[in-house]
Short mmCIF file of C-alpha atoms in Angstrom, two decimals:
data_model
loop_
_atom_site.label_atom_id
_atom_site.label_comp_id
_atom_site.label_asym_id
_atom_site.label_seq_id
_atom_site.Cartn_x
_atom_site.Cartn_y
_atom_site.Cartn_z
CA MET A 1 -4.58 -53.33 160.38
CA THR A 2 -3.26 -56.91 160.16
CA LYS A 3 -4.79 -59.33 157.81
CA ARG A 4 -6.02 -62.76 158.99
CA ARG A 5 -4.38 -65.49 157.10
CA PHE A 6 -6.44 -68.31 155.78
CA ASP A 7 -6.37 -71.27 158.17
CA LEU A 8 -7.64 -74.72 157.26
CA ARG A 9 -8.85 -75.01 160.94
CA THR A 10 -11.61 -72.41 160.38
CA PRO A 11 -15.16 -73.73 160.52
CA ILE A 12 -16.65 -75.26 157.40
CA VAL A 13 -19.70 -72.97 157.55
CA THR A 14 -17.80 -69.79 156.82
CA SER A 15 -18.22 -67.76 153.68
CA ARG A 16 -14.69 -68.34 152.61
CA TRP A 17 -15.26 -72.09 152.20
CA VAL A 18 -18.24 -71.26 150.13
CA TYR A 19 -16.37 -68.97 147.91
CA LEU A 20 -13.40 -71.51 147.69
CA GLY A 21 -16.02 -74.10 146.44
CA LYS A 22 -17.43 -71.79 143.92
CA TYR A 23 -14.23 -70.94 142.50
CA LEU A 24 -13.21 -74.53 142.20
CA PHE A 25 -16.61 -75.21 140.49
CA PHE A 26 -15.88 -72.53 137.98
CA ALA A 27 -12.34 -73.85 137.27
CA ILE A 28 -13.72 -77.42 136.78
CA PHE A 29 -16.72 -75.89 134.62
CA GLY A 30 -14.06 -74.23 132.26
CA THR A 31 -12.01 -77.22 132.13
CA VAL A 32 -14.95 -79.60 131.27
CA ALA A 33 -16.10 -77.05 128.65
CA ALA A 34 -12.72 -76.95 127.09
CA VAL A 35 -12.52 -80.74 126.91
CA ARG A 36 -16.02 -81.82 126.25
CA GLY A 37 -17.32 -78.72 124.56
CA ALA A 38 -20.32 -76.50 125.20
CA PRO A 39 -22.83 -76.80 122.33
CA ALA A 40 -24.77 -73.76 122.96
CA LEU A 41 -21.68 -71.70 123.06
CA ASP A 42 -20.45 -73.18 119.83
CA LEU A 43 -23.75 -72.38 118.17
CA ALA A 44 -23.96 -68.75 119.33
CA THR A 45 -20.34 -67.73 118.91
CA PRO A 46 -17.74 -67.93 116.09
CA ASP A 47 -15.38 -70.85 115.51
CA GLY A 48 -12.36 -70.84 118.00
CA TYR A 49 -14.13 -68.79 120.72
CA ARG A 50 -14.82 -71.60 123.01
CA PRO A 51 -11.17 -72.55 123.77
CA VAL A 52 -10.36 -68.92 124.36
CA TRP A 53 -13.43 -68.64 126.66
CA ALA A 54 -12.44 -71.68 128.73
CA VAL A 55 -8.92 -70.55 129.18
CA PHE A 56 -10.19 -67.14 130.52
CA ILE A 57 -12.81 -68.91 132.80
CA VAL A 58 -10.22 -71.17 134.22
CA ALA A 59 -7.57 -68.63 134.68
CA ALA A 60 -10.11 -66.21 136.32
CA ALA A 61 -11.32 -68.98 138.68
CA LEU A 62 -7.76 -69.97 139.67
CA ALA A 63 -6.89 -66.32 140.26
CA CYS A 64 -10.00 -65.91 142.49
CA LEU A 65 -9.21 -69.13 144.22
CA TRP A 66 -5.67 -68.04 144.89
CA GLY A 67 -6.77 -64.70 146.05
CA CYS A 68 -9.34 -66.05 148.42
CA LEU A 69 -6.82 -68.49 149.78
CA ARG A 70 -4.11 -65.88 150.42
CA ASP A 71 -6.25 -62.98 151.52
CA ARG A 72 -5.45 -61.01 148.34
CA GLU A 73 -8.71 -59.30 147.69
CA ARG A 74 -7.42 -57.33 144.74
CA LEU A 75 -6.51 -60.49 142.89
CA GLU A 76 -9.81 -62.05 143.69
CA TRP A 77 -11.61 -58.86 142.49
CA PHE A 78 -9.66 -58.81 139.30
CA GLY A 79 -10.44 -62.54 138.61
CA LEU A 80 -14.14 -61.76 139.17
CA LEU A 81 -13.83 -58.88 136.93
CA VAL A 82 -12.62 -61.20 134.19
CA MET A 83 -14.85 -64.09 134.95
CA ILE A 84 -18.26 -62.31 135.04
CA PRO A 85 -18.38 -61.17 131.29
CA PHE A 86 -17.33 -64.62 130.18
CA LEU A 87 -20.13 -66.22 132.17
CA GLY A 88 -22.41 -63.66 130.83
CA ALA A 89 -21.44 -64.86 127.26
CA TYR A 90 -22.39 -68.32 128.33
CA VAL A 91 -25.72 -67.13 129.63
CA PHE A 92 -26.38 -65.23 126.35
CA ALA A 93 -25.41 -68.38 124.29
CA ILE A 94 -27.92 -70.59 126.27
CA ALA A 95 -30.67 -67.89 126.06
CA ASN A 96 -30.00 -67.58 122.41
CA ALA A 97 -30.32 -71.28 121.89
CA ALA A 98 -33.65 -71.31 123.92
CA ALA A 99 -34.92 -68.46 121.77
CA TYR A 100 -34.29 -70.24 118.54
CA GLY A 101 -36.05 -73.48 119.21
CA ALA A 102 -34.26 -75.30 121.91
CA ARG A 103 -37.02 -75.00 124.38
CA GLU A 104 -35.72 -77.65 126.67
CA LYS A 105 -32.75 -75.34 127.31
CA GLN A 106 -34.95 -72.78 129.07
CA ALA A 107 -34.65 -74.32 132.58
CA LEU A 108 -31.00 -74.73 131.94
CA ALA A 109 -30.82 -71.08 131.07
CA PHE A 110 -32.48 -69.97 134.34
CA ILE A 111 -30.12 -72.12 136.47
CA VAL A 112 -27.08 -70.69 134.50
CA ILE A 113 -28.34 -67.15 135.00
CA LEU A 114 -28.57 -67.94 138.75
CA ILE A 115 -24.94 -69.24 138.70
CA LEU A 116 -23.90 -65.94 137.05
CA PHE A 117 -25.02 -64.14 140.29
CA LEU A 118 -22.68 -66.25 142.48
CA PRO A 119 -19.44 -64.37 141.49
CA LEU A 120 -21.34 -61.12 140.84
CA GLY A 121 -22.32 -60.91 144.49
CA ARG A 122 -18.73 -61.52 145.72
CA TRP A 123 -17.51 -58.78 143.37
CA PHE A 124 -20.02 -56.23 144.82
CA ASP A 125 -18.82 -57.42 148.27
CA ILE A 126 -15.13 -56.83 147.60
CA MET A 127 -15.48 -53.56 145.75
CA PRO A 128 -16.29 -51.06 148.66
CA ARG A 129 -13.33 -52.45 150.76
CA LEU A 130 -10.92 -51.92 147.82
CA LYS A 131 -11.86 -48.34 147.42
CA VAL A 132 -11.16 -47.56 151.13
CA ARG A 133 -7.62 -48.98 151.06
CA ARG A 134 -4.84 -46.85 149.71
#
């Protein structure tokens, strides 16, 4: 079975372009959080956690981006495996801030929870195909 290489001439509507956009979004998200900060994450986690968190988010997003570009589903799967718990920590931080009085953050918490499902769906999509290959 031959793998089909990524080609920039593929139609824009394909799922691959959507995944590339999502991974690019998460790489930018982690970079912005490292530079500008993430107040909810800083309040809910110990000092020094945010820079480590941002490095893992950016590294995982870039691994996913590279895996998606080069048809390396194992690399993409591993990047998602790293990214999902760290995004879960961010969702927890916003939910924690909303629970302790920052009521204006509840809508943001709902949006971020939806964002968490973006890489989670792809992870479940790749998982069965990796089990079949040897």
